[in-house]
Short mmCIF file of C-alpha atoms in Angstrom, two decimals:
data_model
loop_
_atom_site.label_atom_id
_atom_site.label_comp_id
_atom_site.label_asym_id
_atom_site.label_seq_id
_atom_site.Cartn_x
_atom_site.Cartn_y
_atom_site.Cartn_z
CA MET A 1211 96.38 97.10 116.81
CA SER A 1212 94.49 99.62 118.91
CA HIS A 1213 91.45 101.45 117.64
CA THR A 1214 88.86 103.67 119.27
CA GLN A 1215 85.16 102.95 119.74
CA SER A 1216 84.10 106.15 117.95
CA GLN A 1217 82.05 106.31 114.76
CA PRO A 1218 83.00 103.53 112.33
CA VAL A 1219 85.26 104.53 109.45
CA ILE A 1220 83.33 102.17 107.13
CA GLN A 1221 79.76 101.07 107.78
CA VAL A 1222 77.90 98.76 105.39
CA THR A 1223 74.27 98.03 106.31
CA ASN A 1224 72.13 95.32 104.68
CA VAL A 1225 73.59 95.78 101.22
CA CYS A 1226 72.15 93.61 98.44
CA LYS A 1227 73.39 93.38 94.86
CA THR A 1228 71.76 91.25 92.18
CA PHE A 1229 73.37 91.22 88.73
CA PRO A 1230 71.27 91.34 85.53
CA ASN A 1231 71.73 87.57 85.07
CA GLY A 1232 69.91 87.05 88.39
CA ARG A 1233 72.98 86.08 90.43
CA LYS A 1234 72.97 87.50 93.96
CA ALA A 1235 76.46 88.91 94.54
CA LEU A 1236 75.64 90.38 97.96
CA ASP A 1237 72.72 89.26 100.10
CA GLY A 1238 72.10 91.61 103.03
CA VAL A 1239 75.76 92.15 103.94
CA SER A 1240 76.57 94.32 106.97
CA ILE A 1241 80.11 95.08 108.16
CA GLN A 1242 81.91 97.89 109.95
CA LEU A 1243 85.52 98.95 110.41
CA ALA A 1244 86.80 101.03 113.31
CA ALA A 1245 89.64 103.53 112.94
CA GLY A 1246 92.96 101.69 112.74
CA GLU A 1247 91.34 98.30 112.18
CA MET A 1248 92.55 95.84 109.55
CA VAL A 1249 89.82 93.53 108.24
CA ALA A 1250 90.42 90.67 105.79
CA LEU A 1251 87.70 89.43 103.42
CA ILE A 1252 88.15 85.79 102.41
CA GLY A 1253 86.09 83.36 100.37
CA ALA A 1254 85.98 81.47 97.09
CA SER A 1255 85.92 83.22 93.74
CA GLY A 1256 82.44 84.66 93.12
CA SER A 1257 81.59 84.98 96.83
CA GLY A 1258 81.09 88.77 96.60
CA LYS A 1259 84.36 90.05 98.07
CA SER A 1260 85.44 92.29 95.18
CA THR A 1261 81.84 93.42 94.64
CA LEU A 1262 81.72 94.62 98.25
CA ILE A 1263 84.99 96.58 97.85
CA ARG A 1264 83.60 98.29 94.73
CA HIS A 1265 80.40 99.25 96.55
CA ILE A 1266 82.34 100.84 99.42
CA GLY A 1267 84.42 102.84 96.93
CA GLY A 1268 81.23 104.05 95.21
CA LEU A 1269 82.28 102.38 91.94
CA ILE A 1270 79.05 100.37 91.61
CA VAL A 1271 75.63 100.71 93.23
CA ALA A 1272 73.49 98.22 95.11
CA ASN A 1273 69.92 97.20 94.29
CA LYS A 1274 67.40 100.02 93.95
CA GLY A 1275 64.99 100.85 96.76
CA ASN A 1276 64.78 99.37 100.24
CA ASP A 1277 66.59 96.21 99.13
CA GLY A 1278 69.82 98.12 98.45
CA GLY A 1279 70.84 98.98 101.99
CA GLU A 1280 73.33 101.78 102.63
CA ILE A 1281 77.02 102.50 102.95
CA ALA A 1282 78.72 105.27 104.93
CA VAL A 1283 82.45 106.08 104.99
CA PHE A 1284 83.93 108.56 107.51
CA GLY A 1285 80.33 109.22 108.60
CA ASP A 1286 79.33 110.43 105.12
CA GLN A 1287 76.82 108.44 103.12
CA VAL A 1288 78.29 106.95 99.93
CA GLN A 1289 75.12 105.29 98.67
CA ALA A 1290 71.63 104.37 99.80
CA GLY A 1291 68.84 102.47 98.06
CA GLY A 1292 70.99 101.92 94.98
CA ARG A 1293 71.88 105.58 94.44
CA LEU A 1294 75.18 107.36 94.97
CA THR A 1295 74.95 110.42 97.19
CA GLY A 1296 76.43 113.86 96.71
CA ASP A 1297 79.14 113.05 99.28
CA VAL A 1298 80.74 110.26 97.24
CA SER A 1299 83.38 112.43 95.51
CA GLN A 1300 84.49 113.83 98.88
CA VAL A 1301 84.74 110.30 100.30
CA ARG A 1302 86.80 109.05 97.33
CA ARG A 1303 89.48 111.66 98.07
CA ARG A 1304 89.95 110.12 101.50
CA LEU A 1305 89.86 106.49 100.41
CA GLY A 1306 92.73 104.73 98.62
CA VAL A 1307 91.71 101.76 96.46
CA ILE A 1308 94.29 99.27 95.14
CA PHE A 1309 93.19 96.65 92.59
CA GLN A 1310 94.89 93.48 91.35
CA GLN A 1311 95.29 95.22 87.97
CA PHE A 1312 98.02 97.82 88.48
CA ASN A 1313 96.31 100.44 86.24
CA LEU A 1314 99.61 102.24 85.58
CA VAL A 1315 100.28 104.17 82.35
CA PRO A 1316 103.18 102.13 80.87
CA ARG A 1317 104.83 104.95 78.88
CA LEU A 1318 104.88 107.42 81.79
CA THR A 1319 107.52 107.44 84.51
CA VAL A 1320 106.86 105.72 87.80
CA LEU A 1321 106.95 109.13 89.52
CA THR A 1322 104.30 110.58 87.19
CA ASN A 1323 102.09 107.54 87.73
CA VAL A 1324 102.35 108.00 91.49
CA LEU A 1325 101.67 111.74 91.20
CA ALA A 1326 98.36 110.83 89.55
CA GLY A 1327 97.22 110.04 93.10
CA ARG A 1328 97.22 113.80 93.77
CA LEU A 1329 94.81 114.68 90.93
CA GLY A 1330 91.72 114.63 93.14
CA ARG A 1331 93.34 117.10 95.55
CA MET A 1332 94.52 119.79 93.10
CA PRO A 1333 92.88 122.31 90.73
CA LYS A 1334 91.61 120.61 87.56
CA TRP A 1335 93.63 122.87 85.22
CA ARG A 1336 96.91 121.83 86.88
CA GLY A 1337 95.88 118.19 86.63
CA VAL A 1338 95.12 118.47 82.91
CA LEU A 1339 98.53 120.07 82.31
CA MET A 1340 100.20 117.58 84.69
CA GLN A 1341 101.78 120.49 86.58
CA PHE A 1342 102.84 119.22 89.98
CA SER A 1343 104.41 121.34 92.70
CA HIS A 1344 107.74 120.60 94.36
CA LEU A 1345 105.85 119.56 97.52
CA GLU A 1346 103.65 117.15 95.55
CA LYS A 1347 106.73 115.59 93.97
CA GLN A 1348 108.27 115.25 97.43
CA ARG A 1349 105.14 113.46 98.66
CA ALA A 1350 105.27 111.10 95.69
CA MET A 1351 108.94 110.31 96.34
CA GLN A 1352 108.15 109.68 100.01
CA ALA A 1353 105.39 107.27 98.97
CA LEU A 1354 107.79 105.43 96.62
CA ALA A 1355 110.35 105.23 99.41
CA ARG A 1356 107.63 103.93 101.72
CA VAL A 1357 107.07 100.93 99.41
CA GLY A 1358 110.79 100.46 98.73
CA ILE A 1359 111.07 101.46 95.05
CA ALA A 1360 112.24 105.11 95.15
CA ALA A 1361 115.15 104.19 92.85
CA THR A 1362 112.70 103.45 90.02
CA ALA A 1363 111.11 106.94 90.01
CA ARG A 1364 112.55 107.99 86.61
CA GLN A 1365 111.94 104.67 84.87
CA ARG A 1366 108.96 104.10 82.61
CA ALA A 1367 106.31 102.05 84.40
CA ALA A 1368 106.53 99.43 81.63
CA THR A 1369 110.05 98.51 82.77
CA LEU A 1370 108.98 97.41 86.27
CA SER A 1371 108.42 93.83 87.42
CA GLY A 1372 104.92 92.82 88.49
CA GLY A 1373 105.77 93.20 92.17
CA GLN A 1374 107.27 96.64 91.56
CA GLN A 1375 104.21 97.71 89.56
CA GLN A 1376 101.88 96.70 92.39
CA ARG A 1377 104.07 98.59 94.88
CA ALA A 1378 103.89 101.62 92.58
CA ALA A 1379 100.09 101.31 92.60
CA ILE A 1380 100.17 101.27 96.42
CA ALA A 1381 102.45 104.33 96.39
CA ARG A 1382 99.97 106.12 94.10
CA ALA A 1383 97.20 105.43 96.64
CA LEU A 1384 99.43 106.59 99.54
CA CYS A 1385 100.22 109.80 97.62
CA MET A 1386 96.52 110.70 98.00
CA GLU A 1387 97.14 110.77 101.79
CA PRO A 1388 94.12 108.50 102.33
CA GLU A 1389 92.55 107.90 105.70
CA ALA A 1390 91.64 104.31 104.79
CA LEU A 1391 92.82 101.80 102.20
CA LEU A 1392 90.86 99.16 100.28
CA PHE A 1393 92.84 96.32 98.66
CA ASP A 1394 91.17 94.04 96.10
CA GLU A 1395 93.30 90.89 95.67
CA PRO A 1396 96.53 92.92 95.48
CA THR A 1397 98.78 89.87 95.12
CA SER A 1398 96.69 87.42 93.07
CA ALA A 1399 98.29 88.37 89.72
CA LEU A 1400 101.84 87.92 91.04
CA ASP A 1401 104.30 85.05 91.18
CA PRO A 1402 104.98 83.82 94.76
CA GLU A 1403 108.35 85.62 95.12
CA LEU A 1404 106.87 88.92 93.84
CA GLU A 1405 103.82 88.39 96.04
CA GLN A 1406 106.05 88.48 99.13
CA GLU A 1407 107.33 91.96 98.17
CA VAL A 1408 103.77 93.31 98.28
CA VAL A 1409 102.77 91.35 101.40
CA LYS A 1410 105.74 92.95 103.22
CA VAL A 1411 104.45 96.43 102.33
CA ILE A 1412 100.89 95.60 103.44
CA LYS A 1413 102.15 94.17 106.75
CA ALA A 1414 104.13 97.36 107.39
CA LEU A 1415 101.05 99.50 106.69
CA ALA A 1416 99.01 97.35 109.10
CA GLU A 1417 101.65 97.81 111.80
CA GLU A 1418 101.29 101.58 111.38
CA GLY A 1419 97.66 101.20 112.46
CA ARG A 1420 96.10 102.21 109.14
CA THR A 1421 92.43 101.45 108.55
CA MET A 1422 92.41 98.76 105.87
CA LEU A 1423 89.98 96.35 104.25
CA ILE A 1424 91.69 93.70 102.16
CA VAL A 1425 90.31 91.02 99.86
CA THR A 1426 92.95 88.31 99.83
CA HIS A 1427 93.60 84.70 98.87
CA ASP A 1428 96.66 84.67 101.15
CA MET A 1429 95.42 83.05 104.36
CA LYS A 1430 98.78 83.49 106.10
CA MET A 1431 98.70 87.25 105.57
CA ALA A 1432 95.05 87.41 106.68
CA SER A 1433 95.98 85.45 109.80
CA ASP A 1434 99.13 87.45 110.57
CA VAL A 1435 98.01 91.05 110.10
CA SER A 1436 94.22 91.32 110.42
CA ASP A 1437 92.22 92.17 113.53
CA HIS A 1438 89.06 90.64 112.11
CA VAL A 1439 88.33 88.15 109.30
CA ILE A 1440 85.08 87.86 107.35
CA PHE A 1441 84.31 84.71 105.34
CA LEU A 1442 81.87 85.34 102.50
CA HIS A 1443 80.01 82.56 100.71
CA ARG A 1444 77.70 83.33 97.79
CA GLY A 1445 77.08 86.88 98.92
CA LEU A 1446 76.42 86.03 102.56
CA ILE A 1447 78.64 86.40 105.63
CA GLU A 1448 79.02 82.76 106.62
CA GLU A 1449 81.37 83.34 109.60
CA GLN A 1450 83.46 86.17 111.03
CA GLY A 1451 85.65 86.85 114.02
CA PRO A 1452 89.27 87.32 115.14
CA PRO A 1453 91.80 85.44 112.98
CA GLU A 1454 92.83 83.06 115.76
CA THR A 1455 89.21 81.86 116.00
CA LEU A 1456 88.43 81.68 112.29
CA PHE A 1457 91.64 79.93 111.34
CA GLY A 1458 92.14 77.98 114.57
CA ALA A 1459 88.60 76.75 115.30
CA PRO A 1460 86.24 77.45 112.38
CA LYS A 1461 82.60 76.57 113.15
CA SER A 1462 81.20 76.52 109.62
CA GLU A 1463 81.73 73.39 107.52
CA ARG A 1464 81.96 75.62 104.45
CA LEU A 1465 84.77 77.63 106.06
CA GLN A 1466 86.54 74.41 107.09
CA GLY A 1467 86.31 73.16 103.50
CA PHE A 1468 87.49 76.48 102.10
CA LEU A 1469 90.54 76.57 104.39
CA GLN A 1470 91.44 72.99 103.49
CA SER A 1471 91.19 73.85 99.78
CA THR A 1472 93.59 76.79 100.20
CA VAL A 1473 96.13 74.58 101.97
CA HIS A 1474 96.09 72.09 99.11
CA ALA A 1475 95.91 74.68 96.32
#
Protein backbone atom coordinates (compact mmCIF):
# COMPACT_ATOMS: atom_id res chain seq x y z
CA MET A 1 0.00 0.00 0.00
CA SER A 2 1.41 3.38 -0.93
CA HIS A 3 1.60 6.25 1.52
CA THR A 4 3.26 9.64 1.44
CA GLN A 5 6.13 10.86 3.61
CA SER A 6 4.17 13.88 4.87
CA GLN A 7 3.24 14.55 8.49
CA PRO A 8 2.29 11.34 10.32
CA VAL A 9 -1.42 10.71 10.78
CA ILE A 10 -0.74 9.26 14.25
CA GLN A 11 2.35 10.11 16.30
CA VAL A 12 2.92 8.66 19.77
CA THR A 13 6.05 9.91 21.56
CA ASN A 14 7.48 8.36 24.75
CA VAL A 15 4.10 7.56 26.27
CA CYS A 16 4.11 5.97 29.73
CA LYS A 17 1.09 4.67 31.64
CA THR A 18 1.25 3.22 35.14
CA PHE A 19 -1.98 1.93 36.66
CA PRO A 20 -2.87 2.58 40.34
CA ASN A 21 -1.78 -0.96 41.25
CA GLY A 22 1.75 -0.07 40.08
CA ARG A 23 1.67 -2.09 36.85
CA LYS A 24 3.37 -0.35 33.92
CA ALA A 25 1.01 -0.72 30.96
CA LEU A 26 3.11 1.43 28.61
CA ASP A 27 6.79 2.17 29.15
CA GLY A 28 8.06 4.92 26.84
CA VAL A 29 6.20 3.76 23.72
CA SER A 30 6.74 5.68 20.47
CA ILE A 31 5.05 4.82 17.17
CA GLN A 32 3.89 6.64 14.06
CA LEU A 33 1.54 5.89 11.19
CA ALA A 34 1.75 7.49 7.76
CA ALA A 35 -1.33 8.24 5.66
CA GLY A 36 -2.65 5.03 4.11
CA GLU A 37 -0.54 2.79 6.34
CA MET A 38 -1.91 -0.29 8.08
CA VAL A 39 -0.09 -1.18 11.31
CA ALA A 40 -0.81 -4.28 13.39
CA LEU A 41 -0.17 -4.39 17.15
CA ILE A 42 0.51 -7.90 18.44
CA GLY A 43 1.49 -9.31 21.82
CA ALA A 44 0.23 -11.37 24.74
CA SER A 45 -2.72 -10.29 26.84
CA GLY A 46 -1.66 -7.47 29.19
CA SER A 47 1.16 -6.26 26.92
CA GLY A 48 -0.37 -2.77 26.53
CA LYS A 49 -1.95 -3.02 23.07
CA SER A 50 -5.51 -2.01 24.00
CA THR A 51 -4.19 0.61 26.43
CA LEU A 52 -2.27 2.23 23.57
CA ILE A 53 -5.38 2.30 21.34
CA ARG A 54 -7.36 4.01 24.12
CA HIS A 55 -4.65 6.63 24.59
CA ILE A 56 -4.63 7.48 20.88
CA GLY A 57 -8.42 7.86 20.94
CA GLY A 58 -8.17 10.20 23.95
CA LEU A 59 -10.21 7.78 26.08
CA ILE A 60 -7.58 7.54 28.83
CA VAL A 61 -4.60 9.71 29.73
CA ALA A 62 -0.95 8.85 30.28
CA ASN A 63 1.13 9.55 33.39
CA LYS A 64 1.17 13.16 34.59
CA GLY A 65 4.11 15.44 33.85
CA ASN A 66 7.20 14.75 31.76
CA ASP A 67 6.77 10.99 32.16
CA GLY A 68 3.52 11.00 30.16
CA GLY A 69 4.86 11.75 26.71
CA GLU A 70 2.53 13.08 24.02
CA ILE A 71 0.18 11.98 21.27
CA ALA A 72 -0.78 13.85 18.09
CA VAL A 73 -3.34 12.76 15.50
CA PHE A 74 -3.69 14.56 12.12
CA GLY A 75 -1.09 17.02 13.45
CA ASP A 76 -3.32 18.05 16.38
CA GLN A 77 -2.22 17.24 19.91
CA VAL A 78 -4.55 14.79 21.67
CA GLN A 79 -2.73 14.69 24.99
CA ALA A 80 0.54 15.73 26.58
CA GLY A 81 1.92 15.17 30.08
CA GLY A 82 -1.17 13.23 31.11
CA ARG A 83 -3.68 15.90 30.10
CA LEU A 84 -6.13 15.92 27.21
CA THR A 85 -5.89 19.00 25.02
CA GLY A 86 -8.63 21.20 23.63
CA ASP A 87 -8.22 19.57 20.21
CA VAL A 88 -9.29 16.09 21.34
CA SER A 89 -13.00 16.46 20.44
CA GLN A 90 -12.06 17.62 16.92
CA VAL A 91 -9.71 14.65 16.53
CA ARG A 92 -12.36 12.16 17.70
CA ARG A 93 -14.66 13.24 14.85
CA ARG A 94 -12.00 12.17 12.37
CA LEU A 95 -11.04 8.91 14.07
CA GLY A 96 -13.18 5.76 13.98
CA VAL A 97 -12.67 3.36 16.90
CA ILE A 98 -14.00 -0.22 16.81
CA PHE A 99 -13.85 -2.32 19.99
CA GLN A 100 -14.30 -6.06 20.56
CA GLN A 101 -17.54 -5.23 22.40
CA PHE A 102 -20.01 -4.21 19.69
CA ASN A 103 -21.62 -1.44 21.82
CA LEU A 104 -24.85 -1.56 19.80
CA VAL A 105 -28.24 -0.67 21.32
CA PRO A 106 -30.07 -4.04 21.04
CA ARG A 107 -33.64 -2.68 20.80
CA LEU A 108 -32.85 -0.15 18.06
CA THR A 109 -32.66 -1.01 14.37
CA VAL A 110 -29.32 -1.71 12.76
CA LEU A 111 -29.76 1.45 10.65
CA THR A 112 -30.34 3.64 13.72
CA ASN A 113 -27.29 2.14 15.42
CA VAL A 114 -25.17 2.95 12.37
CA LEU A 115 -26.61 6.48 12.17
CA ALA A 116 -25.29 7.05 15.69
CA GLY A 117 -21.91 7.41 13.98
CA ARG A 118 -23.13 10.76 12.62
CA LEU A 119 -23.95 12.27 16.04
CA GLY A 120 -20.59 14.02 16.38
CA ARG A 121 -21.08 15.74 13.01
CA MET A 122 -24.60 17.15 13.45
CA PRO A 123 -26.29 19.77 15.67
CA LYS A 124 -26.86 18.46 19.19
CA TRP A 125 -30.63 19.12 19.12
CA ARG A 126 -31.06 16.88 16.06
CA GLY A 127 -28.99 14.18 17.73
CA VAL A 128 -31.11 14.26 20.89
CA LEU A 129 -34.28 13.93 18.80
CA MET A 130 -32.61 11.30 16.55
CA GLN A 131 -33.62 13.34 13.49
CA PHE A 132 -31.45 12.22 10.60
CA SER A 133 -31.55 13.69 7.11
CA HIS A 134 -32.14 11.68 3.94
CA LEU A 135 -28.45 12.14 3.04
CA GLU A 136 -27.35 10.83 6.45
CA LYS A 137 -29.56 7.77 6.03
CA GLN A 138 -28.06 7.24 2.57
CA ARG A 139 -24.55 7.37 4.06
CA ALA A 140 -25.55 4.84 6.72
CA MET A 141 -26.99 2.49 4.09
CA GLN A 142 -23.81 2.84 2.02
CA ALA A 143 -21.75 1.93 5.10
CA LEU A 144 -23.94 -1.14 5.73
CA ALA A 145 -23.56 -2.15 2.10
CA ARG A 146 -19.81 -1.64 2.41
CA VAL A 147 -19.66 -4.30 5.16
CA GLY A 148 -22.15 -6.59 3.42
CA ILE A 149 -25.20 -6.38 5.72
CA ALA A 150 -27.46 -3.77 4.06
CA ALA A 151 -30.33 -6.29 4.12
CA THR A 152 -30.39 -6.16 7.94
CA ALA A 153 -30.98 -2.38 8.15
CA ARG A 154 -34.56 -2.64 9.51
CA GLN A 155 -33.87 -5.47 11.94
CA ARG A 156 -33.30 -4.86 15.62
CA ALA A 157 -29.60 -5.11 16.46
CA ALA A 158 -30.40 -7.88 18.97
CA THR A 159 -31.37 -10.20 16.11
CA LEU A 160 -27.93 -10.14 14.46
CA SER A 161 -25.24 -12.81 14.79
CA GLY A 162 -21.96 -11.85 16.45
CA GLY A 163 -20.21 -11.40 13.11
CA GLN A 164 -23.05 -9.23 11.82
CA GLN A 165 -22.99 -7.12 14.99
CA GLN A 166 -19.27 -6.47 14.61
CA ARG A 167 -19.79 -5.54 10.95
CA ALA A 168 -22.55 -3.15 12.07
CA ALA A 169 -20.10 -1.59 14.53
CA ILE A 170 -17.61 -1.12 11.68
CA ALA A 171 -20.37 0.43 9.54
CA ARG A 172 -21.17 2.85 12.40
CA ALA A 173 -17.51 3.93 12.44
CA LEU A 174 -17.47 4.28 8.62
CA CYS A 175 -20.63 6.41 8.79
CA MET A 176 -18.54 9.02 10.65
CA GLU A 177 -16.45 9.32 7.45
CA PRO A 178 -13.26 8.88 9.49
CA GLU A 179 -9.81 9.60 8.14
CA ALA A 180 -8.27 6.80 10.21
CA LEU A 181 -9.57 3.68 11.96
CA LEU A 182 -8.47 2.06 15.22
CA PHE A 183 -9.49 -1.57 15.82
CA ASP A 184 -9.15 -3.11 19.28
CA GLU A 185 -9.32 -6.92 18.97
CA PRO A 186 -12.31 -6.74 16.60
CA THR A 187 -12.55 -10.52 16.14
CA SER A 188 -11.55 -11.93 19.54
CA ALA A 189 -15.15 -12.34 20.78
CA LEU A 190 -16.23 -14.25 17.65
CA ASP A 191 -16.35 -17.89 16.65
CA PRO A 192 -13.86 -18.78 13.86
CA GLU A 193 -16.46 -18.78 11.04
CA LEU A 194 -17.87 -15.40 12.16
CA GLU A 195 -14.34 -14.08 12.60
CA GLN A 196 -13.70 -14.63 8.89
CA GLU A 197 -16.65 -12.37 7.98
CA VAL A 198 -15.02 -9.48 9.85
CA VAL A 199 -11.49 -10.25 8.63
CA LYS A 200 -12.79 -10.03 5.04
CA VAL A 201 -14.15 -6.52 5.71
CA ILE A 202 -10.89 -5.37 7.34
CA LYS A 203 -8.83 -6.75 4.43
CA ALA A 204 -11.03 -4.84 1.96
CA LEU A 205 -10.57 -1.61 3.95
CA ALA A 206 -6.79 -2.15 3.96
CA GLU A 207 -6.82 -2.64 0.18
CA GLU A 208 -8.55 0.75 -0.14
CA GLY A 209 -5.47 2.30 1.45
CA ARG A 210 -7.16 3.46 4.66
CA THR A 211 -4.99 4.48 7.59
CA MET A 212 -5.55 1.77 10.20
CA LEU A 213 -4.08 0.62 13.50
CA ILE A 214 -5.31 -2.79 14.56
CA VAL A 215 -4.81 -4.78 17.75
CA THR A 216 -5.22 -8.40 16.72
CA HIS A 217 -4.64 -11.97 17.86
CA ASP A 218 -4.98 -13.14 14.23
CA MET A 219 -1.39 -13.48 13.02
CA LYS A 220 -2.47 -14.47 9.51
CA MET A 221 -4.44 -11.25 9.08
CA ALA A 222 -1.57 -9.20 10.54
CA SER A 223 0.80 -10.90 8.10
CA ASP A 224 -1.50 -10.57 5.07
CA VAL A 225 -2.73 -6.99 5.30
CA SER A 226 -0.34 -4.88 7.41
CA ASP A 227 2.54 -2.75 6.19
CA HIS A 228 4.20 -2.75 9.60
CA VAL A 229 3.90 -4.96 12.70
CA ILE A 230 4.71 -3.94 16.28
CA PHE A 231 5.25 -6.58 18.98
CA LEU A 232 4.57 -5.27 22.47
CA HIS A 233 5.75 -7.05 25.61
CA ARG A 234 4.88 -5.69 29.06
CA GLY A 235 4.43 -2.15 27.79
CA LEU A 236 7.61 -2.05 25.72
CA ILE A 237 8.12 -2.36 21.97
CA GLU A 238 10.16 -5.55 21.83
CA GLU A 239 10.45 -5.74 18.02
CA GLN A 240 8.87 -4.10 14.98
CA GLY A 241 9.21 -4.13 11.23
CA PRO A 242 7.56 -5.30 7.99
CA PRO A 243 5.43 -8.45 8.41
CA GLU A 244 7.69 -10.61 6.26
CA THR A 245 10.59 -9.88 8.65
CA LEU A 246 8.69 -10.19 11.93
CA PHE A 247 6.89 -13.38 10.99
CA GLY A 248 9.59 -14.84 8.74
CA ALA A 249 12.76 -14.11 10.73
CA PRO A 250 11.95 -12.79 14.23
CA LYS A 251 15.06 -11.69 16.17
CA SER A 252 13.60 -11.56 19.67
CA GLU A 253 13.29 -14.83 21.60
CA ARG A 254 10.13 -13.45 23.21
CA LEU A 255 8.59 -12.83 19.78
CA GLN A 256 9.63 -16.32 18.64
CA GLY A 257 7.96 -17.80 21.72
CA PHE A 258 4.84 -15.69 21.24
CA LEU A 259 4.47 -16.75 17.59
CA GLN A 260 4.92 -20.41 18.50
CA SER A 261 2.24 -20.08 21.20
CA THR A 262 -0.25 -18.62 18.70
CA VAL A 263 0.37 -21.50 16.28
CA HIS A 264 -0.39 -24.05 18.99
CA ALA A 265 -3.27 -22.12 20.57
